[in-house]
Amino acid sequence: MVLQSPMKVQVLVSALDKDISTLPAQMNIETDAVIVNQCDRYGYQEFEKPYGRIKCFCMPERGVGLSRNTALLHADSDICLFSDEDIVLTKGYAELIKTAYAKHPDADMILFNVKVSEARRTYWNDTVKRIRWYNYGRYPAYSISGKLDSFRRSNVHFSLLFGGGAKYSNGEDSLFLRDCIKAGLKIYAVPVCIGEEIERESTWFHGYTEKFFADRGVLYHYLYGKMAQIFALRFLIKNKAEMCADIPFKKAYRLMREGIKSQRKQ
């Protein structure tokens, strides 16, 4: 009997104008990694570390979706973990990830906990659960891992319309999960923490502005289709106290509806 080699984990990092020679240590990377650094030049560097190989691609084009797609294109390990430059990974994260996949052998993707500030937290997994169409919208890209073979077979990719550096503010992660679900991939969320976000100034969030609500409406059109306005109302009711201090609830809802309708005309 031929023994299979143990699965390998590879971190896919989206970075913006960072020093790629020091970034792996800052993030506590302990495995192979692909770093896409959006800066002012094109270039490629490769570092052999005791723990693995770091492939670094530099490119002047902007957009986090483009960055993640580029990293995914150059991935070559069994399991991919999407991450950002401001995530510090937990010591031993690779074993935590591999253990989770061993416990859920039918999983194509597993979503993990990452500690963030209370103001930025959109989710926290307390139990194991399946991710389906009604509960995928809260998970950021840095919580997402998946089997590379499943991604390749499904031909999924990140939207170039949404996220930092793109036309619309954020949501590329939710759209990616939606497409993975539509492609039939099995996704689980598990109560396992694999890292922590270091607070910094956001590259895309500038407060709950008119653009924020209009962009959110555009996103909901693509996420929920005919149910977009219902989900928009639910979103605002749930977050009214936090989000509607400067822009009144009714105006915020109108802006979201306008964003939804702007895409239906196309």
CSV table of C-alpha atoms in Angstrom, one decimal:
chain,number,residue,atom,x,y,z
A,1,MET,CA,0.0,0.0,0.0
A,2,VAL,CA,1.3,3.4,-1.0
A,3,LEU,CA,1.0,6.0,1.9
A,4,GLN,CA,-0.2,9.4,1.0
A,5,SER,CA,1.9,12.4,1.9
A,6,PRO,CA,0.4,14.6,4.6
A,7,MET,CA,-1.6,17.5,3.3
A,8,LYS,CA,0.2,20.9,3.0
A,9,VAL,CA,-1.2,24.3,4.0
A,10,GLN,CA,-0.3,27.4,2.0
A,11,VAL,CA,-1.2,31.0,3.1
A,12,LEU,CA,-2.4,33.3,0.3
A,13,VAL,CA,-1.6,36.9,1.4
A,14,SER,CA,-3.0,40.1,0.0
A,15,ALA,CA,-0.7,43.0,0.8
A,16,LEU,CA,-0.5,46.7,-0.1
A,17,ASP,CA,2.9,48.3,-0.4
A,18,LYS,CA,4.6,46.2,2.2
A,19,ASP,CA,8.2,45.0,2.7
A,20,ILE,CA,7.9,41.4,1.6
A,21,SER,CA,11.2,40.5,3.1
A,22,THR,CA,9.9,41.0,6.6
A,23,LEU,CA,6.1,40.4,6.2
A,24,PRO,CA,6.2,36.6,6.7
A,25,ALA,CA,7.8,37.0,10.1
A,26,GLN,CA,5.4,39.8,11.1
A,27,MET,CA,2.5,37.5,10.2
A,28,ASN,CA,4.0,34.5,11.9
A,29,ILE,CA,3.9,32.5,8.7
A,30,GLU,CA,5.0,28.9,9.3
A,31,THR,CA,4.2,27.3,6.0
A,32,ASP,CA,4.5,27.8,2.3
A,33,ALA,CA,2.9,31.1,1.2
A,34,VAL,CA,2.1,33.2,-1.8
A,35,ILE,CA,2.2,37.0,-1.2
A,36,VAL,CA,0.8,39.4,-3.7
A,37,ASN,CA,2.0,42.9,-2.9
A,38,GLN,CA,0.3,45.7,-4.7
A,39,CYS,CA,2.9,48.5,-5.0
A,40,ASP,CA,4.5,50.7,-7.6
A,41,ARG,CA,6.3,48.0,-9.7
A,42,TYR,CA,6.2,44.6,-11.2
A,43,GLY,CA,8.5,41.9,-9.8
A,44,TYR,CA,8.9,38.4,-8.4
A,45,GLN,CA,11.0,37.1,-5.5
A,46,GLU,CA,11.2,33.8,-3.9
A,47,PHE,CA,12.5,32.9,-0.4
A,48,GLU,CA,13.3,29.5,0.9
A,49,LYS,CA,12.6,29.4,4.7
A,50,PRO,CA,13.2,26.5,7.1
A,51,TYR,CA,9.4,26.0,7.2
A,52,GLY,CA,8.6,26.4,3.5
A,53,ARG,CA,8.8,28.5,0.3
A,54,ILE,CA,7.5,32.1,0.1
A,55,LYS,CA,6.6,33.2,-3.4
A,56,CYS,CA,6.2,37.0,-3.7
A,57,PHE,CA,4.5,38.8,-6.7
A,58,CYS,CA,4.6,42.6,-7.0
A,59,MET,CA,2.1,44.4,-9.2
A,60,PRO,CA,1.0,48.0,-9.5
A,61,GLU,CA,-2.7,47.2,-10.3
A,62,ARG,CA,-5.1,47.7,-7.4
A,63,GLY,CA,-8.0,45.7,-6.1
A,64,VAL,CA,-8.2,43.1,-3.4
A,65,GLY,CA,-10.1,40.7,-5.6
A,66,LEU,CA,-7.4,40.9,-8.2
A,67,SER,CA,-4.8,40.3,-5.5
A,68,ARG,CA,-6.6,37.2,-4.2
A,69,ASN,CA,-7.2,35.8,-7.6
A,70,THR,CA,-3.5,36.2,-8.5
A,71,ALA,CA,-2.5,34.4,-5.3
A,72,LEU,CA,-4.9,31.6,-6.0
A,73,LEU,CA,-3.6,31.2,-9.5
A,74,HIS,CA,-0.1,30.6,-8.2
A,75,ALA,CA,-1.2,28.3,-5.3
A,76,ASP,CA,0.2,24.8,-5.4
A,77,SER,CA,-0.5,23.2,-2.0
A,78,ASP,CA,-3.4,21.0,-0.8
A,79,ILE,CA,-5.1,23.6,1.4
A,80,CYS,CA,-5.2,27.4,0.8
A,81,LEU,CA,-5.8,29.9,3.6
A,82,PHE,CA,-6.6,33.4,2.5
A,83,SER,CA,-5.1,36.1,4.7
A,84,ASP,CA,-4.2,39.8,4.8
A,85,GLU,CA,-1.1,41.7,5.7
A,86,ASP,CA,-2.5,42.7,9.2
A,87,ILE,CA,-3.2,39.2,10.4
A,88,VAL,CA,-0.9,37.5,12.8
A,89,LEU,CA,-1.4,33.8,12.6
A,90,THR,CA,-1.5,31.6,15.6
A,91,LYS,CA,1.5,29.4,16.4
A,92,GLY,CA,0.8,26.0,15.0
A,93,TYR,CA,-2.0,27.2,12.7
A,94,ALA,CA,-1.2,24.6,10.1
A,95,GLU,CA,-1.9,21.7,12.4
A,96,LEU,CA,-5.1,23.3,13.6
A,97,ILE,CA,-6.3,23.6,10.0
A,98,LYS,CA,-5.2,20.1,9.1
A,99,THR,CA,-7.0,18.7,12.2
A,100,ALA,CA,-10.2,20.4,11.2
A,101,TYR,CA,-10.1,18.9,7.7
A,102,ALA,CA,-9.4,15.5,9.2
A,103,LYS,CA,-12.5,15.8,11.4
A,104,HIS,CA,-14.6,16.9,8.3
A,105,PRO,CA,-13.2,14.9,5.4
A,106,ASP,CA,-16.2,15.9,3.2
A,107,ALA,CA,-15.5,19.6,3.6
A,108,ASP,CA,-14.3,21.5,0.5
A,109,MET,CA,-13.9,24.6,2.6
A,110,ILE,CA,-13.6,25.5,6.3
A,111,LEU,CA,-14.1,28.9,7.9
A,112,PHE,CA,-12.1,29.6,11.0
A,113,ASN,CA,-12.2,32.2,13.8
A,114,VAL,CA,-9.8,35.2,13.7
A,115,LYS,CA,-9.8,37.7,16.6
A,116,VAL,CA,-10.7,41.3,15.7
A,117,SER,CA,-11.7,44.3,17.6
A,118,GLU,CA,-15.3,44.4,18.8
A,119,ALA,CA,-16.2,47.2,16.4
A,120,ARG,CA,-15.1,45.2,13.4
A,121,ARG,CA,-16.4,41.8,14.4
A,122,THR,CA,-19.0,40.4,12.1
A,123,TYR,CA,-19.0,36.8,13.2
A,124,TRP,CA,-17.6,34.3,15.7
A,125,ASN,CA,-18.0,30.5,15.5
A,126,ASP,CA,-19.1,29.0,18.8
A,127,THR,CA,-20.1,25.6,17.2
A,128,VAL,CA,-19.5,23.6,14.1
A,129,LYS,CA,-22.1,24.4,11.4
A,130,ARG,CA,-22.7,24.2,7.7
A,131,ILE,CA,-22.5,27.3,5.7
A,132,ARG,CA,-25.5,27.8,3.3
A,133,TRP,CA,-27.1,30.6,1.3
A,134,TYR,CA,-28.7,32.2,4.4
A,135,ASN,CA,-25.7,32.5,6.6
A,136,TYR,CA,-22.6,33.1,4.4
A,137,GLY,CA,-22.7,36.9,4.4
A,138,ARG,CA,-20.8,37.6,7.6
A,139,TYR,CA,-17.5,35.9,6.9
A,140,PRO,CA,-14.4,37.9,5.8
A,141,ALA,CA,-11.8,36.5,3.4
A,142,TYR,CA,-9.2,35.9,6.1
A,143,SER,CA,-11.5,33.3,7.7
A,144,ILE,CA,-11.7,31.3,4.6
A,145,SER,CA,-9.7,28.2,3.8
A,146,GLY,CA,-10.3,25.6,1.1
A,147,LYS,CA,-8.9,22.6,-0.8
A,148,LEU,CA,-7.1,23.9,-3.9
A,149,ASP,CA,-8.5,21.0,-6.0
A,150,SER,CA,-12.0,22.0,-5.1
A,151,PHE,CA,-11.4,25.6,-6.1
A,152,ARG,CA,-9.8,24.5,-9.4
A,153,ARG,CA,-12.6,22.1,-10.3
A,154,SER,CA,-15.3,24.7,-9.5
A,155,ASN,CA,-13.5,27.5,-11.3
A,156,VAL,CA,-14.4,30.0,-8.6
A,157,HIS,CA,-12.7,33.4,-8.3
A,158,PHE,CA,-13.1,36.7,-6.5
A,159,SER,CA,-15.1,39.6,-8.0
A,160,LEU,CA,-13.1,42.5,-9.4
A,161,LEU,CA,-16.0,44.9,-8.7
A,162,PHE,CA,-16.0,44.8,-4.9
A,163,GLY,CA,-13.4,45.2,-2.2
A,164,GLY,CA,-10.6,47.6,-1.4
A,165,GLY,CA,-9.2,49.3,-4.5
A,166,ALA,CA,-12.3,48.3,-6.6
A,167,LYS,CA,-15.3,50.3,-7.7
A,168,TYR,CA,-17.6,49.2,-4.9
A,169,SER,CA,-16.4,49.3,-1.2
A,170,ASN,CA,-16.5,45.7,0.0
A,171,GLY,CA,-18.2,42.3,-0.3
A,172,GLU,CA,-15.8,40.3,-2.5
A,173,ASP,CA,-15.6,37.7,0.3
A,174,SER,CA,-19.4,37.2,0.5
A,175,LEU,CA,-19.7,36.9,-3.3
A,176,PHE,CA,-16.9,34.4,-3.3
A,177,LEU,CA,-18.7,32.2,-0.7
A,178,ARG,CA,-21.9,32.6,-2.6
A,179,ASP,CA,-20.3,31.3,-5.8
A,180,CYS,CA,-18.6,28.4,-3.9
A,181,ILE,CA,-22.0,27.4,-2.5
A,182,LYS,CA,-23.6,27.7,-6.0
A,183,ALA,CA,-20.8,25.5,-7.4
A,184,GLY,CA,-21.8,22.8,-4.9
A,185,LEU,CA,-18.8,23.1,-2.5
A,186,LYS,CA,-19.4,21.9,1.1
A,187,ILE,CA,-18.5,24.6,3.6
A,188,TYR,CA,-18.2,24.3,7.3
A,189,ALA,CA,-17.5,26.9,10.0
A,190,VAL,CA,-15.6,25.6,13.1
A,191,PRO,CA,-14.9,27.2,16.6
A,192,VAL,CA,-11.1,27.1,16.0
A,193,CYS,CA,-9.1,30.4,16.2
A,194,ILE,CA,-6.1,30.6,13.8
A,195,GLY,CA,-5.1,34.3,14.2
A,196,GLU,CA,-5.6,37.8,15.2
A,197,GLU,CA,-6.0,41.1,13.3
A,198,ILE,CA,-3.7,44.0,14.2
A,199,GLU,CA,-5.8,47.2,14.2
A,200,ARG,CA,-4.9,49.7,11.4
A,201,GLU,CA,-6.6,52.3,9.3
A,202,SER,CA,-8.9,50.7,6.8
A,203,THR,CA,-8.0,51.1,3.1
A,204,TRP,CA,-11.7,51.2,2.1
A,205,PHE,CA,-13.9,52.1,5.1
A,206,HIS,CA,-14.4,55.8,5.7
A,207,GLY,CA,-17.5,55.8,7.8
A,208,TYR,CA,-21.2,55.2,7.1
A,209,THR,CA,-21.4,57.6,4.2
A,210,GLU,CA,-23.8,57.8,1.3
A,211,LYS,CA,-21.4,55.7,-0.8
A,212,PHE,CA,-21.2,53.1,1.9
A,213,PHE,CA,-25.0,52.5,1.8
A,214,ALA,CA,-25.3,52.8,-2.0
A,215,ASP,CA,-22.4,50.3,-2.5
A,216,ARG,CA,-24.0,48.0,0.0
A,217,GLY,CA,-27.2,48.1,-2.1
A,218,VAL,CA,-25.2,47.1,-5.2
A,219,LEU,CA,-23.7,44.2,-3.3
A,220,TYR,CA,-27.1,43.0,-2.1
A,221,HIS,CA,-28.4,43.0,-5.6
A,222,TYR,CA,-25.7,40.5,-6.5
A,223,LEU,CA,-26.0,38.5,-3.3
A,224,TYR,CA,-29.8,38.2,-3.0
A,225,GLY,CA,-31.4,39.1,-6.3
A,226,LYS,CA,-35.2,39.6,-5.9
A,227,MET,CA,-34.9,39.5,-2.1
A,228,ALA,CA,-32.3,42.3,-2.0
A,229,GLN,CA,-34.6,44.9,-0.6
A,230,ILE,CA,-35.8,42.6,2.2
A,231,PHE,CA,-32.2,41.8,3.2
A,232,ALA,CA,-31.3,45.5,3.0
A,233,LEU,CA,-34.1,46.4,5.4
A,234,ARG,CA,-33.1,43.6,7.7
A,235,PHE,CA,-29.4,44.8,7.6
A,236,LEU,CA,-30.4,48.3,8.6
A,237,ILE,CA,-32.8,47.3,11.3
A,238,LYS,CA,-30.1,45.1,12.9
A,239,ASN,CA,-27.4,47.8,12.7
A,240,LYS,CA,-29.5,51.0,13.0
A,241,ALA,CA,-28.0,52.2,16.3
A,242,GLU,CA,-24.4,51.9,15.0
A,243,MET,CA,-24.8,52.9,11.3
A,244,CYS,CA,-27.6,55.6,11.2
A,245,ALA,CA,-26.2,58.2,13.5
A,246,ASP,CA,-25.2,60.6,10.7
A,247,ILE,CA,-27.5,59.4,7.9
A,248,PRO,CA,-31.1,58.7,9.0
A,249,PHE,CA,-32.5,55.2,8.7
A,250,LYS,CA,-35.0,56.2,5.9
A,251,LYS,CA,-32.3,57.9,3.8
A,252,ALA,CA,-29.9,54.9,4.3
A,253,TYR,CA,-32.6,52.5,3.1
A,254,ARG,CA,-33.3,54.8,0.1
A,255,LEU,CA,-29.6,54.8,-0.8
A,256,MET,CA,-29.5,51.0,-0.6
A,257,ARG,CA,-32.6,50.7,-2.7
A,258,GLU,CA,-31.1,53.1,-5.3
A,259,GLY,CA,-27.9,50.9,-5.4
A,260,ILE,CA,-30.0,47.8,-5.9
A,261,LYS,CA,-32.1,49.4,-8.7
A,262,SER,CA,-29.0,50.8,-10.4
A,263,GLN,CA,-27.9,47.2,-11.2
A,264,ARG,CA,-31.4,46.0,-12.3
A,265,LYS,CA,-31.3,48.6,-15.2
A,266,GLN,CA,-28.1,47.1,-16.6
